Amino acid sequence: DSEGLDALLMERRPAICYIGFDCTADSLHVGSLIQIMLLRWWQKSGHQPIVLMGGGTTKVGDPSGKDESRQLLGDADIARNKDGIKGVFSQFLTFGDGSGSAGSGAGAIMTDNAEWLDGLGYIAFLRDYGRHFSVNRMLSFDSVKLRLEREQPLTFLEFNYMVLQAYDFLELYRRHDCILQMGGSDQWGNIVNGVELTRRVEGGQLYGLTSPLITTSSGEKMGKTARGAVWLNASRLSAYDYYQFWRNTADADVGRFLRLFTELPLDEIARLEKL
């Protein structure tokens, strides 16, 4: 409901949104930059972003866009990965303590869904929230349907992921009056579940906004190179190699990438495209 969201943002400032980041590695890669830029623009537009660390959901594993089960990580690995990921956000957002670089909106919040997921009672959770989910509908979402069509195993653990992500949205609505979840297009089903769960449980009106998977003009997934992923942490990839990745962008992609990943004025980008 883009018109409803636009109307809400005209009357509410700051409005609060979130994007979740699971802790599957000790660094994010450039595939996550579009999501980070969405949070940055949200804050620069006068609103308040929440960065949700997936300390709880990482223990389950998101099946979205995956052909096989994600390797399960122990608590120590998740904690180490979370520590590695956190630092990059202060380069794009300004947090409540004044650290960071985005400016404009209210201070960004960083929280961890392990805070509420780790303590859930299984029977109580099923009784209170499981009854709001239709298995028939869950089977229709791409994250599940594609795995089943390819006859790839989908564990019951992974099947629960969308329920937990929906609960995250409900919990952030309760704690912070968060009204929007953003994410990649592969998260659409998970986001819709959160919108509907909150409407049924609390009567709240929430919104979802997704961005498409970013590919290059040659059709390759953004951030994939012959040498592997393009990491955002210097401990994983040198500043020189990171610069070279962007320096080697194909001419056909320059204008689009400048619009997505910089804050240059649009007329300046149009001028550069003509060179």
Coordinates of C-alpha atoms in Angstrom, one line a residue:
D1 CA 0.0 0.0 0.0
S2 CA 2.5 2.6 -1.2
E3 CA -0.1 5.4 -1.1
G4 CA -1.0 4.6 2.5
L5 CA 2.7 4.5 3.5
D6 CA 3.3 7.9 1.7
A7 CA 0.4 9.5 3.6
L8 CA 1.6 8.1 6.9
L9 CA 5.2 9.4 6.3
M10 CA 3.8 12.9 5.5
E11 CA 2.1 13.1 8.9
R12 CA 4.5 11.2 11.2
R13 CA 8.1 12.2 11.7
P14 CA 10.1 10.4 12.7
A15 CA 8.5 7.1 11.5
I16 CA 10.4 3.9 12.4
C17 CA 11.5 1.1 10.1
Y18 CA 13.8 -1.8 10.3
I19 CA 15.9 -4.2 8.3
G20 CA 17.3 -7.5 9.7
F21 CA 20.8 -8.8 9.2
D22 CA 21.6 -12.4 10.1
C23 CA 25.0 -13.1 11.6
T24 CA 26.1 -15.9 9.1
A25 CA 29.6 -14.4 8.6
D26 CA 31.9 -11.9 10.4
S27 CA 31.3 -9.3 7.6
L28 CA 28.5 -8.2 5.3
H29 CA 29.3 -8.0 1.6
V30 CA 28.2 -5.4 -1.1
G31 CA 25.0 -7.4 -1.7
S32 CA 23.9 -5.8 1.6
L33 CA 24.8 -2.3 0.6
I34 CA 21.4 -1.6 -1.1
Q35 CA 19.7 -2.4 2.3
I36 CA 22.2 -0.2 4.2
M37 CA 21.6 2.7 1.8
L38 CA 17.8 2.3 2.3
L39 CA 18.3 2.8 6.0
R40 CA 20.7 5.7 5.4
W41 CA 18.2 7.5 3.2
W42 CA 15.4 6.8 5.7
Q43 CA 17.4 8.5 8.3
K44 CA 18.5 11.4 6.1
S45 CA 14.8 11.9 5.3
G46 CA 14.1 12.7 8.9
H47 CA 13.0 9.2 10.1
Q48 CA 14.5 6.6 12.5
P49 CA 16.0 3.3 11.4
I50 CA 16.4 0.1 13.4
V51 CA 19.3 -2.3 12.5
L52 CA 18.1 -5.7 13.7
M53 CA 20.9 -8.1 14.4
G54 CA 19.7 -11.7 13.9
G55 CA 21.3 -13.3 16.9
G56 CA 18.2 -15.4 17.3
T57 CA 17.2 -16.1 13.7
T58 CA 20.7 -17.1 12.7
K59 CA 20.3 -20.2 14.9
V60 CA 17.5 -21.3 12.6
G61 CA 18.6 -20.2 9.1
D62 CA 16.7 -18.4 6.4
P63 CA 15.7 -20.7 3.5
S64 CA 15.0 -17.7 1.2
G65 CA 17.0 -17.9 -2.0
K66 CA 18.9 -21.0 -0.8
D67 CA 19.1 -24.4 -2.4
E68 CA 20.2 -26.2 0.7
S69 CA 20.1 -25.9 4.4
R70 CA 22.4 -23.3 6.0
Q71 CA 25.2 -24.6 8.1
L72 CA 24.2 -24.2 11.8
L73 CA 26.4 -22.0 13.9
G74 CA 27.1 -22.2 17.6
D75 CA 26.5 -19.3 20.0
A76 CA 30.2 -18.3 20.1
D77 CA 30.4 -18.2 16.2
I78 CA 27.2 -16.1 16.1
A79 CA 28.5 -13.7 18.7
R80 CA 31.8 -13.3 16.9
N81 CA 30.0 -12.7 13.6
K82 CA 27.7 -10.2 15.1
D83 CA 30.6 -8.2 16.5
G84 CA 32.3 -8.2 13.1
I85 CA 29.1 -6.9 11.3
K86 CA 28.2 -4.2 13.8
G87 CA 31.0 -1.8 12.9
V88 CA 30.0 -1.1 9.3
F89 CA 26.7 0.5 10.2
S90 CA 28.3 3.5 11.9
Q91 CA 29.8 4.5 8.6
F92 CA 26.4 4.9 7.1
L93 CA 24.0 5.8 10.0
T94 CA 24.1 8.0 13.1
F95 CA 23.2 6.2 16.2
G96 CA 21.5 7.5 19.3
D97 CA 24.8 8.1 21.0
G98 CA 25.8 10.5 18.2
S99 CA 28.3 8.1 16.5
G100 CA 28.0 7.7 12.8
S101 CA 27.6 9.7 9.6
A102 CA 24.1 9.9 8.2
G103 CA 22.7 12.9 10.1
S104 CA 19.2 14.4 9.8
G105 CA 16.8 11.9 11.4
A106 CA 16.4 10.5 14.9
G107 CA 19.3 8.4 16.2
A108 CA 19.4 4.9 14.7
I109 CA 18.8 1.9 17.0
M110 CA 20.7 -1.4 17.0
T111 CA 19.0 -4.3 18.7
D112 CA 19.2 -8.1 18.6
N113 CA 16.2 -10.5 18.1
A114 CA 17.9 -13.0 20.5
E115 CA 16.7 -10.6 23.2
W116 CA 13.1 -11.9 22.7
L117 CA 13.5 -15.1 20.6
D118 CA 15.8 -16.9 23.0
G119 CA 13.4 -16.8 25.9
L120 CA 10.2 -18.0 24.0
G121 CA 8.3 -20.9 25.4
Y122 CA 7.6 -23.4 22.6
I123 CA 4.1 -24.4 23.6
A124 CA 3.0 -20.9 24.6
F125 CA 4.4 -19.5 21.3
L126 CA 2.6 -22.1 19.2
R127 CA -0.7 -21.5 21.1
D128 CA -0.5 -17.7 20.9
Y129 CA 1.0 -17.1 17.4
G130 CA 1.1 -20.4 15.5
R131 CA -2.7 -20.4 15.0
H132 CA -2.4 -17.2 12.9
F133 CA -0.3 -19.0 10.2
S134 CA -1.8 -21.0 7.4
V135 CA 0.5 -23.9 6.3
N136 CA -1.2 -23.8 2.9
R137 CA -0.2 -20.2 2.5
M138 CA 3.3 -20.7 3.8
L139 CA 3.9 -23.4 1.2
S140 CA 3.0 -21.0 -1.5
F141 CA 5.8 -18.5 -0.8
D142 CA 8.8 -18.7 -3.1
S143 CA 11.3 -19.3 -0.3
V144 CA 9.5 -22.6 0.4
K145 CA 8.0 -23.5 -3.0
L146 CA 11.3 -23.2 -5.0
R147 CA 13.1 -25.6 -2.6
L148 CA 10.3 -28.1 -2.8
E149 CA 10.0 -27.9 -6.6
R150 CA 13.8 -28.6 -6.9
E151 CA 13.3 -31.5 -4.5
Q152 CA 15.8 -29.9 -2.1
P153 CA 15.4 -30.8 1.5
L154 CA 13.6 -28.2 3.7
T155 CA 13.9 -28.9 7.4
F156 CA 11.1 -28.1 9.8
L157 CA 13.7 -25.8 11.6
E158 CA 14.0 -23.7 8.4
F159 CA 10.2 -23.8 7.8
N160 CA 9.8 -22.0 11.1
Y161 CA 12.0 -19.1 10.0
M162 CA 9.2 -17.0 8.5
V163 CA 7.2 -17.4 11.7
L164 CA 10.1 -16.0 13.7
Q165 CA 10.7 -13.2 11.3
A166 CA 7.0 -12.3 11.5
Y167 CA 7.2 -12.3 15.2
D168 CA 10.3 -9.9 15.0
F169 CA 8.1 -7.4 13.2
L170 CA 5.3 -7.7 15.8
E171 CA 7.9 -7.3 18.6
L172 CA 9.4 -4.2 17.1
Y173 CA 6.0 -2.7 16.6
R174 CA 5.3 -3.3 20.3
R175 CA 8.6 -2.0 21.6
H176 CA 9.3 0.9 19.2
D177 CA 6.1 1.5 17.2
C178 CA 8.0 0.3 14.1
I179 CA 5.7 0.5 11.1
L180 CA 7.8 -0.6 8.1
Q181 CA 10.1 -3.5 7.3
M182 CA 12.4 -3.2 4.3
G183 CA 14.5 -5.9 2.7
G184 CA 15.4 -7.7 -0.5
S185 CA 12.7 -9.1 -2.8
D186 CA 13.4 -12.6 -1.5
Q187 CA 12.1 -11.4 1.9
W188 CA 8.6 -10.5 0.6
G189 CA 6.8 -13.5 2.0
N190 CA 8.5 -13.1 5.4
I191 CA 7.5 -9.4 5.5
V192 CA 3.9 -10.0 4.6
N193 CA 3.6 -12.6 7.3
G194 CA 4.8 -10.0 9.9
V195 CA 2.3 -7.4 8.5
E196 CA -0.6 -9.9 8.8
L197 CA 0.5 -11.3 12.2
T198 CA 0.6 -7.8 13.7
R199 CA -2.8 -6.9 12.3
R200 CA -4.4 -10.1 13.7
V201 CA -2.7 -9.9 17.2
E202 CA -2.6 -6.1 17.8
G203 CA -4.8 -4.6 15.1
G204 CA -1.7 -2.6 13.9
Q205 CA -1.3 -1.3 10.4
L206 CA 2.2 -2.2 9.1
Y207 CA 3.9 -1.9 5.7
G208 CA 6.6 -3.7 3.7
L209 CA 9.0 -2.4 1.1
T210 CA 11.4 -4.6 -0.9
S211 CA 14.2 -3.9 -3.3
P212 CA 15.0 -6.1 -6.3
L213 CA 18.1 -8.3 -6.4
I214 CA 20.8 -6.1 -7.9
T215 CA 22.5 -7.6 -10.9
T216 CA 25.1 -6.2 -13.3
S217 CA 24.4 -5.4 -17.0
S218 CA 25.8 -8.8 -17.8
G219 CA 23.3 -10.5 -15.6
E220 CA 25.6 -11.5 -12.8
K221 CA 24.7 -11.1 -9.1
M222 CA 26.0 -7.9 -7.7
G223 CA 29.2 -8.4 -5.6
K224 CA 30.2 -11.7 -7.1
T225 CA 33.6 -11.8 -8.6
A226 CA 36.1 -14.4 -9.8
R227 CA 37.9 -13.9 -6.5
G228 CA 34.8 -14.3 -4.4
A229 CA 32.5 -12.0 -2.4
V230 CA 33.3 -8.3 -2.1
W231 CA 33.3 -7.9 1.7
L232 CA 32.6 -4.6 3.5
N233 CA 35.1 -5.2 6.4
A234 CA 38.8 -4.4 5.8
S235 CA 39.7 -7.5 7.7
R236 CA 38.2 -9.5 4.9
L237 CA 39.1 -7.4 1.9
S238 CA 41.7 -4.6 1.5
A239 CA 40.6 -1.1 0.9
Y240 CA 42.5 -1.3 -2.4
D241 CA 40.6 -4.3 -3.6
Y242 CA 37.3 -2.8 -2.5
Y243 CA 38.2 0.3 -4.5
Q244 CA 39.1 -1.8 -7.6
F245 CA 35.8 -3.5 -7.5
W246 CA 34.0 -0.2 -7.9
R247 CA 36.6 1.2 -10.3
N248 CA 36.1 -1.8 -12.6
T249 CA 32.3 -1.3 -12.9
A250 CA 31.1 -1.8 -16.5
D251 CA 30.2 1.5 -18.2
A252 CA 26.6 0.2 -18.6
D253 CA 26.2 0.0 -14.9
V254 CA 27.8 3.2 -13.8
G255 CA 24.7 5.5 -13.9
R256 CA 22.5 2.9 -12.1
F257 CA 25.2 2.2 -9.4
L258 CA 25.8 5.9 -8.8
R259 CA 22.0 6.3 -8.2
L260 CA 21.9 3.4 -5.8
F261 CA 25.1 3.7 -3.9
T262 CA 26.0 7.4 -3.8
E263 CA 24.3 10.7 -2.9
L264 CA 25.3 12.6 -6.0
P265 CA 22.6 14.8 -7.4
L266 CA 20.6 13.1 -10.2
D267 CA 21.5 15.8 -12.7
E268 CA 25.2 15.3 -11.9
I269 CA 24.8 11.5 -12.5
A270 CA 23.0 12.2 -15.8
R271 CA 25.9 14.4 -16.8
L272 CA 28.4 11.7 -16.0
E273 CA 26.5 9.1 -17.9
K274 CA 26.9 11.1 -21.1
L275 CA 30.7 11.2 -20.9

